């Protein structure tokens, strides 16, 4: 292995794996020592009122702007600087490379929270033995153990800060932003995570996309799906040329393909035909799957019938292989269970489901064309 000064004389790309690892550890140690020095300066600066000369509301705000940092990162440095005189053992551990600056920020936040009950000797041992993330977890337990009342007060404050903002983009897409308290967030994740798992080996959606699908599935599926109200003309539902789009509550107008899906299983939505209300009544027996029929369908299919998908029947809709608008019936032969994603793929995604000779469902992908058609001869 090379000596440290030699490691720095060589381009990272030319270093062997051992020397590159050594360089990374050494560089981070130097940065951590600089962070400690920066934190001392930040706390000294915060003790003055100098930040007011530039019109900054707080010292953290001044540091955030002039040192090009995020607010929480600046606040962490001031907190460490404020407590560093009480952190003799932890600073020694940092200098010796046994803990990182990230451990110090956790230590400072814990000292802020528990005040005079803070015990460095207990915590520095834990800091040496654990990663910063795990140490943060341990410090949460420590805070509860030494002052359960203030711990609970912190939770109440989190709940008070909850909010969810829904705004509609110009094309109708919904933007979500918000903050949930730790417990509320955990409940949401407990509901979403099982639905966001990959639905089989063929599932190549990113985690973010699976989570987005899971949220919509949560609203559309399950034992008590949200009632979505759609108003459509019969021409739109039949996808006739020249038909207008359909109206949907809380949405911009939606396509006939989407109406077809929403109308496929009446358990999901209500479709009101705005001019031909007679027709919906006539079609009702073809559209609505009876409760015994639905139980038989669930017993037969068990889960989504898309090849390789194992979404259980409670998270599926009854798909008409021949849509009721084209004469399909609610007989079991014409129905299969599909999960939200695969139901979407069949109606809006352009996929076809075909029953093979052995009764198994086969999928036919949509025909995709890239770019304009080749130009013919003049
Ligand atoms: Zn369908
Ligand atoms: Zn499925």
Short mmCIF file of C-alpha atoms and ligand atoms in Angstrom, two decimals:
data_model
loop_
_atom_site.label_atom_id
_atom_site.label_comp_id
_atom_site.label_asym_id
_atom_site.label_seq_id
_atom_site.Cartn_x
_atom_site.Cartn_y
_atom_site.Cartn_z
CA UNK A 1 0.00 0.00 0.00
CA UNK A 2 1.16 3.57 -0.76
CA UNK A 3 1.97 6.18 1.89
CA UNK A 4 -0.76 8.85 2.26
CA UNK A 5 1.22 11.59 0.47
CA UNK A 6 1.84 9.21 -2.48
CA UNK A 7 -1.86 8.32 -2.63
CA UNK A 8 -2.63 11.99 -3.30
CA UNK A 9 -0.02 12.29 -6.04
CA UNK A 10 -1.86 9.77 -8.20
CA UNK A 11 -5.12 10.16 -10.15
CA UNK A 12 -8.03 8.28 -8.55
CA UNK A 13 -8.49 6.30 -11.77
CA UNK A 14 -4.89 5.01 -11.54
CA UNK A 15 -5.10 3.87 -7.90
CA UNK A 16 -5.53 0.24 -6.91
CA UNK A 17 -8.69 -0.70 -4.98
CA UNK A 18 -6.91 -0.76 -1.58
CA UNK A 19 -5.29 2.65 -2.08
CA UNK A 20 -8.54 4.19 -3.35
CA UNK A 21 -10.35 2.94 -0.23
CA UNK A 22 -7.53 4.37 1.91
CA UNK A 23 -7.79 7.72 0.14
CA UNK A 24 -11.57 7.89 0.66
CA UNK A 25 -11.26 7.20 4.40
CA UNK A 26 -8.48 9.78 4.79
CA UNK A 27 -10.29 12.45 2.77
CA UNK A 28 -13.48 12.00 4.81
CA UNK A 29 -11.45 12.25 8.05
CA UNK A 30 -9.91 15.55 6.92
CA UNK A 31 -13.34 16.87 5.89
CA UNK A 32 -14.80 15.83 9.28
CA UNK A 33 -12.03 17.72 11.12
CA UNK A 34 -12.77 20.76 8.96
CA UNK A 35 -16.50 20.34 9.73
CA UNK A 36 -15.68 20.41 13.45
CA UNK A 37 -13.66 23.60 13.00
CA UNK A 38 -16.46 25.09 10.84
CA UNK A 39 -19.01 24.23 13.55
CA UNK A 40 -16.98 26.08 16.21
CA UNK A 41 -16.85 29.15 13.95
CA UNK A 42 -20.58 28.86 13.14
CA UNK A 43 -21.50 28.81 16.85
CA UNK A 44 -19.25 31.80 17.57
CA UNK A 45 -20.84 33.69 14.68
CA UNK A 46 -24.35 32.76 15.90
CA UNK A 47 -23.49 34.20 19.35
CA UNK A 48 -23.01 37.62 17.72
CA UNK A 49 -25.70 39.67 16.01
CA UNK A 50 -23.58 40.16 12.86
CA UNK A 51 -26.03 38.33 10.63
CA UNK A 52 -28.52 41.18 11.13
CA UNK A 53 -26.19 43.56 9.24
CA UNK A 54 -27.00 41.68 6.03
CA UNK A 55 -30.71 41.54 6.78
CA UNK A 56 -30.69 37.84 7.63
CA UNK A 57 -33.32 36.74 10.15
CA UNK A 58 -31.02 34.27 11.92
CA UNK A 59 -27.39 33.18 11.92
CA UNK A 60 -28.47 29.86 10.38
CA UNK A 61 -30.14 31.77 7.56
CA UNK A 62 -26.96 33.80 6.98
CA UNK A 63 -24.79 30.65 6.90
CA UNK A 64 -27.27 28.89 4.64
CA UNK A 65 -27.11 31.67 2.04
CA UNK A 66 -23.42 32.72 2.21
CA UNK A 67 -21.91 29.26 2.74
CA UNK A 68 -24.15 27.64 0.10
CA UNK A 69 -25.74 25.09 2.43
CA UNK A 70 -29.21 23.78 3.19
CA UNK A 71 -30.93 25.13 6.32
CA UNK A 72 -30.82 21.81 8.23
CA UNK A 73 -27.09 21.38 7.41
CA UNK A 74 -26.32 24.90 8.70
CA UNK A 75 -28.43 24.29 11.84
CA UNK A 76 -26.55 21.02 12.50
CA UNK A 77 -23.19 22.86 12.45
CA UNK A 78 -24.40 25.56 14.85
CA UNK A 79 -25.80 22.86 17.19
CA UNK A 80 -22.49 20.95 17.18
CA UNK A 81 -20.54 24.18 17.79
CA UNK A 82 -22.81 25.07 20.71
CA UNK A 83 -22.18 21.73 22.44
CA UNK A 84 -18.60 20.99 21.43
CA UNK A 85 -17.19 22.06 24.81
CA UNK A 86 -19.28 19.27 26.45
CA UNK A 87 -18.14 16.69 23.88
CA UNK A 88 -14.54 16.11 24.97
CA UNK A 89 -14.62 12.32 24.59
CA UNK A 90 -16.49 12.46 21.26
CA UNK A 91 -14.08 15.02 19.80
CA UNK A 92 -11.17 12.73 20.82
CA UNK A 93 -12.93 9.85 19.06
CA UNK A 94 -13.39 12.02 15.95
CA UNK A 95 -9.70 13.01 15.92
CA UNK A 96 -8.76 9.33 16.26
CA UNK A 97 -11.04 8.43 13.34
CA UNK A 98 -13.33 6.26 15.50
CA UNK A 99 -16.49 8.27 14.78
CA UNK A 100 -17.51 10.70 12.04
CA UNK A 101 -18.88 14.23 12.10
CA UNK A 102 -22.33 12.71 11.40
CA UNK A 103 -22.16 11.10 14.88
CA UNK A 104 -21.50 14.55 16.37
CA UNK A 105 -24.60 16.06 14.76
CA UNK A 106 -26.73 13.27 16.28
CA UNK A 107 -25.03 13.82 19.63
CA UNK A 108 -25.71 17.59 19.47
CA UNK A 109 -29.40 17.12 18.59
CA UNK A 110 -29.74 14.68 21.50
CA UNK A 111 -28.03 17.12 23.89
CA UNK A 112 -30.45 19.86 22.71
CA UNK A 113 -33.42 17.57 23.38
CA UNK A 114 -32.54 16.23 26.84
CA UNK A 115 -30.65 19.22 28.31
CA UNK A 116 -29.06 18.54 31.71
CA UNK A 117 -29.86 14.79 31.51
CA UNK A 118 -27.34 14.37 28.66
CA UNK A 119 -24.62 11.81 29.43
CA UNK A 120 -21.76 11.83 26.93
CA UNK A 121 -19.99 8.77 28.39
CA UNK A 122 -23.01 6.53 27.73
CA UNK A 123 -23.51 7.80 24.18
CA UNK A 124 -19.92 8.00 22.91
CA UNK A 125 -19.59 4.26 23.48
CA UNK A 126 -22.68 3.70 21.29
CA UNK A 127 -21.33 6.15 18.69
CA UNK A 128 -18.09 4.16 18.38
CA UNK A 129 -20.01 0.90 17.91
CA UNK A 130 -22.67 2.01 15.41
CA UNK A 131 -23.13 3.74 12.06
CA UNK A 132 -24.56 7.29 12.21
CA UNK A 133 -27.98 6.02 11.06
CA UNK A 134 -28.11 3.31 13.71
CA UNK A 135 -26.75 5.76 16.31
CA UNK A 136 -29.61 8.17 15.47
CA UNK A 137 -32.05 5.31 16.12
CA UNK A 138 -30.36 4.49 19.45
CA UNK A 139 -30.46 8.16 20.48
CA UNK A 140 -34.23 8.24 19.89
CA UNK A 141 -34.56 5.41 22.44
CA UNK A 142 -32.18 7.26 24.78
CA UNK A 143 -34.27 10.45 24.54
CA UNK A 144 -37.42 8.52 25.42
CA UNK A 145 -35.68 6.74 28.32
CA UNK A 146 -34.40 9.93 29.96
CA UNK A 147 -37.39 12.21 29.21
CA UNK A 148 -40.53 10.48 27.91
CA UNK A 149 -42.62 13.67 28.33
CA UNK A 150 -40.53 15.81 26.00
CA UNK A 151 -40.25 12.90 23.56
CA UNK A 152 -44.07 12.72 23.42
CA UNK A 153 -44.25 16.52 23.10
CA UNK A 154 -41.98 16.25 20.04
CA UNK A 155 -44.39 13.77 18.49
CA UNK A 156 -47.32 16.12 19.13
CA UNK A 157 -45.40 18.93 17.41
CA UNK A 158 -44.81 16.67 14.39
CA UNK A 159 -48.53 15.91 14.14
CA UNK A 160 -49.32 19.63 14.36
CA UNK A 161 -47.09 20.20 11.29
CA UNK A 162 -48.91 17.67 9.09
CA UNK A 163 -50.17 18.87 5.72
CA UNK A 164 -50.95 17.58 2.24
CA UNK A 165 -51.18 19.83 -0.77
CA UNK A 166 -52.94 18.67 -3.94
CA UNK A 167 -52.59 20.86 -7.02
CA UNK A 168 -53.67 20.14 -10.56
CA UNK A 169 -51.17 20.66 -13.36
CA UNK A 170 -52.40 22.27 -16.63
CA UNK A 171 -52.83 18.85 -18.27
CA UNK A 172 -54.84 17.48 -15.34
CA UNK A 173 -51.97 15.60 -13.64
CA UNK A 174 -52.11 15.84 -9.85
CA UNK A 175 -49.07 17.14 -7.94
CA UNK A 176 -48.73 15.94 -4.34
CA UNK A 177 -46.58 17.49 -1.68
CA UNK A 178 -46.81 17.30 2.05
CA UNK A 179 -45.47 16.13 5.38
CA UNK A 180 -46.86 13.43 7.66
CA UNK A 181 -45.84 12.76 11.23
CA UNK A 182 -43.71 9.70 11.84
CA UNK A 183 -46.60 7.47 12.98
CA UNK A 184 -49.02 8.63 10.26
CA UNK A 185 -46.26 8.16 7.68
CA UNK A 186 -45.58 4.66 8.97
CA UNK A 187 -49.29 3.79 8.66
CA UNK A 188 -49.29 5.02 5.05
CA UNK A 189 -46.19 3.02 4.26
CA UNK A 190 -47.64 -0.08 5.89
CA UNK A 191 -50.61 0.25 3.50
CA UNK A 192 -48.52 1.10 0.40
CA UNK A 193 -45.47 -1.16 0.72
CA UNK A 194 -47.30 -4.49 0.17
CA UNK A 195 -49.04 -3.01 -2.89
CA UNK A 196 -45.78 -1.52 -4.19
CA UNK A 197 -43.97 -4.86 -4.31
CA UNK A 198 -43.09 -6.12 -7.76
CA UNK A 199 -46.01 -8.09 -9.17
CA UNK A 200 -43.75 -10.70 -10.78
CA UNK A 201 -40.49 -11.21 -12.65
CA UNK A 202 -41.89 -9.27 -15.62
CA UNK A 203 -42.47 -6.14 -13.48
CA UNK A 204 -39.84 -3.59 -14.54
CA UNK A 205 -41.43 -0.49 -12.97
CA UNK A 206 -39.18 1.67 -10.80
CA UNK A 207 -39.91 1.81 -7.05
CA UNK A 208 -41.27 5.37 -7.38
CA UNK A 209 -43.66 4.24 -10.11
CA UNK A 210 -44.77 1.22 -8.06
CA UNK A 211 -45.45 3.50 -5.07
CA UNK A 212 -47.52 5.86 -7.25
CA UNK A 213 -49.51 2.89 -8.60
CA UNK A 214 -49.95 1.59 -5.05
CA UNK A 215 -51.47 4.91 -3.92
CA UNK A 216 -54.01 4.87 -6.78
CA UNK A 217 -54.70 1.18 -6.16
CA UNK A 218 -55.36 1.98 -2.51
CA UNK A 219 -58.05 4.45 -3.62
CA UNK A 220 -59.56 2.25 -6.35
CA UNK A 221 -59.27 -1.23 -4.92
CA UNK A 222 -59.76 -3.14 -1.71
CA UNK A 223 -63.03 -3.96 -0.02
CA UNK A 224 -64.30 -0.38 0.03
CA UNK A 225 -63.19 1.35 -3.18
CA UNK A 226 -63.78 5.07 -3.61
CA UNK A 227 -66.85 5.77 -5.74
CA UNK A 228 -65.64 7.55 -8.83
CA UNK A 229 -68.34 9.39 -10.75
CA UNK A 230 -68.00 9.57 -14.52
CA UNK A 231 -70.47 11.16 -16.91
CA UNK A 232 -70.20 10.02 -20.49
CA UNK A 233 -72.28 9.98 -23.63
CA UNK A 234 -73.02 6.60 -25.15
CA UNK A 235 -70.96 7.65 -28.21
CA UNK A 236 -67.93 8.20 -25.97
CA UNK A 237 -68.37 4.90 -24.16
CA UNK A 238 -68.59 3.13 -27.54
CA UNK A 239 -65.50 5.08 -28.71
CA UNK A 240 -67.34 6.33 -31.79
CA UNK A 241 -65.48 8.77 -34.04
CA UNK A 242 -66.27 12.41 -33.24
CA UNK A 243 -67.44 11.72 -29.68
CA UNK A 244 -66.42 14.20 -26.97
CA UNK A 245 -64.34 13.07 -23.97
CA UNK A 246 -66.09 12.07 -20.74
CA UNK A 247 -66.43 14.11 -17.57
CA UNK A 248 -64.95 12.81 -14.35
CA UNK A 249 -65.23 14.37 -10.91
CA UNK A 250 -61.95 16.05 -9.80
CA UNK A 251 -60.36 15.48 -13.24
CA UNK A 252 -60.08 17.12 -16.61
CA UNK A 253 -62.07 15.28 -19.35
CA UNK A 254 -60.96 11.64 -19.80
CA UNK A 255 -60.75 9.37 -22.86
CA UNK A 256 -63.24 6.74 -23.93
CA UNK A 257 -60.63 4.05 -23.16
CA UNK A 258 -60.51 5.19 -19.53
CA UNK A 259 -64.31 5.30 -19.31
CA UNK A 260 -64.40 1.79 -20.74
CA UNK A 261 -62.10 0.57 -17.94
CA UNK A 262 -63.95 2.44 -15.20
CA UNK A 263 -67.25 1.08 -16.52
CA UNK A 264 -65.91 -2.46 -16.95
CA UNK A 265 -66.46 -3.48 -13.34
CA UNK A 266 -69.29 -1.52 -11.79
CA UNK A 267 -67.81 -2.25 -8.38
CA UNK A 268 -65.28 0.47 -9.14
CA UNK A 269 -67.40 3.30 -10.44
CA UNK A 270 -70.72 4.67 -11.42
CA UNK A 271 -71.22 5.73 -15.03
CA UNK A 272 -74.04 8.11 -15.83
CA UNK A 273 -74.93 8.42 -19.46
CA UNK A 274 -75.92 12.04 -19.79
CA UNK A 275 -78.39 11.69 -22.62
CA UNK A 276 -79.29 8.01 -22.89
CA UNK A 277 -80.10 7.09 -19.32
CA UNK A 278 -82.38 4.33 -20.56
CA UNK A 279 -79.44 2.47 -22.03
CA UNK A 280 -77.54 2.20 -18.77
CA UNK A 281 -80.57 0.57 -17.17
CA UNK A 282 -80.88 -1.90 -20.02
CA UNK A 283 -77.15 -2.66 -19.82
CA UNK A 284 -77.18 -3.09 -16.07
CA UNK A 285 -77.59 -6.87 -16.03
CA UNK A 286 -74.59 -7.20 -18.38
CA UNK A 287 -72.53 -4.65 -16.48
CA UNK A 288 -73.08 -5.52 -12.84
CA UNK A 289 -71.60 -8.77 -11.59
CA UNK A 290 -73.92 -10.24 -8.92
CA UNK A 291 -72.49 -11.01 -5.48
CA UNK A 292 -72.71 -14.82 -5.96
CA UNK A 293 -71.12 -14.33 -9.40
CA UNK A 294 -68.30 -12.28 -7.90
CA UNK A 295 -67.68 -14.88 -5.19
CA UNK A 296 -67.53 -17.63 -7.83
CA UNK A 297 -65.12 -15.52 -9.90
CA UNK A 298 -62.86 -14.93 -6.89
CA UNK A 299 -62.94 -18.63 -6.02
CA UNK A 300 -62.08 -19.59 -9.60
CA UNK A 301 -59.30 -17.03 -10.28
CA UNK A 302 -57.92 -16.47 -6.77
CA UNK A 303 -55.75 -13.60 -7.93
CA UNK A 304 -55.05 -11.37 -10.93
CA UNK A 305 -55.08 -13.58 -14.05
CA UNK A 306 -52.27 -11.71 -15.83
CA UNK A 307 -49.57 -14.32 -16.37
CA UNK A 308 -47.08 -14.16 -13.50
CA UNK A 309 -49.07 -11.64 -11.39
CA UNK A 310 -50.04 -12.70 -7.88
CA UNK A 311 -52.10 -9.70 -6.71
CA UNK A 312 -54.82 -11.27 -4.48
CA UNK A 313 -58.47 -11.16 -5.45
CA UNK A 314 -59.31 -8.44 -2.90
CA UNK A 315 -57.18 -6.06 -5.02
CA UNK A 316 -58.69 -6.91 -8.38
CA UNK A 317 -61.58 -5.86 -10.63
CA UNK A 318 -63.83 -8.11 -12.74
CA UNK A 319 -62.75 -7.50 -16.34
CA UNK A 320 -65.17 -8.30 -19.17
CA UNK A 321 -63.18 -10.08 -21.92
CA UNK A 322 -65.88 -8.89 -24.32
CA UNK A 323 -66.95 -5.52 -22.94
CA UNK A 324 -70.61 -5.23 -22.01
CA UNK A 325 -70.98 -2.32 -24.45
CA UNK A 326 -70.16 -4.79 -27.22
CA UNK A 327 -72.59 -7.44 -26.08
CA UNK A 328 -70.42 -9.18 -23.45
CA UNK A 329 -72.25 -10.81 -20.55
CA UNK A 330 -71.55 -11.23 -16.83
CA UNK A 331 -71.21 -15.00 -17.26
CA UNK A 332 -68.09 -16.40 -15.62
CA UNK A 333 -66.74 -17.33 -19.06
CA UNK A 334 -66.58 -13.67 -20.00
CA UNK A 335 -65.00 -12.43 -16.76
CA UNK A 336 -61.49 -12.57 -15.32
CA UNK A 337 -59.91 -10.89 -12.32
CA UNK A 338 -57.27 -8.26 -13.09
CA UNK A 339 -55.32 -6.04 -10.69
CA UNK A 340 -55.42 -2.28 -11.16
CA UNK A 341 -52.21 -2.11 -13.18
CA UNK A 342 -53.04 -4.97 -15.51
CA UNK A 343 -56.60 -3.75 -15.97
CA UNK A 344 -55.11 -0.43 -17.06
CA UNK A 345 -52.70 -2.19 -19.45
CA UNK A 346 -55.60 -3.97 -21.15
CA UNK A 347 -57.85 -0.93 -21.58
CA UNK A 348 -55.53 2.08 -21.91
CA UNK A 349 -52.15 0.40 -22.38
CA UNK A 350 -53.03 -1.33 -25.64
CA UNK A 351 -52.30 -4.90 -24.46
CA UNK A 352 -54.57 -7.76 -25.43
CA UNK A 353 -55.50 -10.77 -23.34
CA UNK A 354 -56.24 -13.94 -25.25
CA UNK A 355 -57.44 -17.21 -23.75
CA UNK A 356 -55.29 -20.09 -24.99
CA UNK A 357 -56.61 -23.54 -25.89
CA UNK A 358 -55.64 -24.79 -22.43
CA UNK A 359 -57.61 -21.99 -20.76
CA UNK A 360 -54.51 -19.99 -19.76
CA UNK A 361 -54.39 -16.29 -20.52
CA UNK A 362 -51.82 -15.10 -23.05
CA UNK A 363 -50.74 -11.47 -23.35
CA UNK A 364 -50.17 -9.69 -26.64
CA UNK A 365 -48.15 -6.47 -26.38
CA UNK A 366 -49.23 -3.32 -28.21
CA UNK A 367 -47.72 -2.63 -31.60
CA UNK A 368 -45.18 0.14 -31.09
CA UNK A 369 -43.96 2.31 -33.94
CA UNK A 370 -41.06 4.69 -33.46
CA UNK A 371 -40.92 7.97 -35.41
CA UNK A 372 -42.68 8.72 -38.71
CA UNK A 373 -43.25 5.98 -41.27
CA UNK A 374 -40.50 5.62 -43.88
CA UNK A 375 -41.05 7.97 -46.80
CA UNK A 376 -42.22 6.27 -49.98
CA UNK A 377 -40.72 6.92 -53.40
CA UNK A 378 -41.76 10.16 -55.12
ZN1 LIG B 1 -61.88 -4.29 -18.00
ZN1 LIG B 2 -51.98 -8.11 -12.09
#
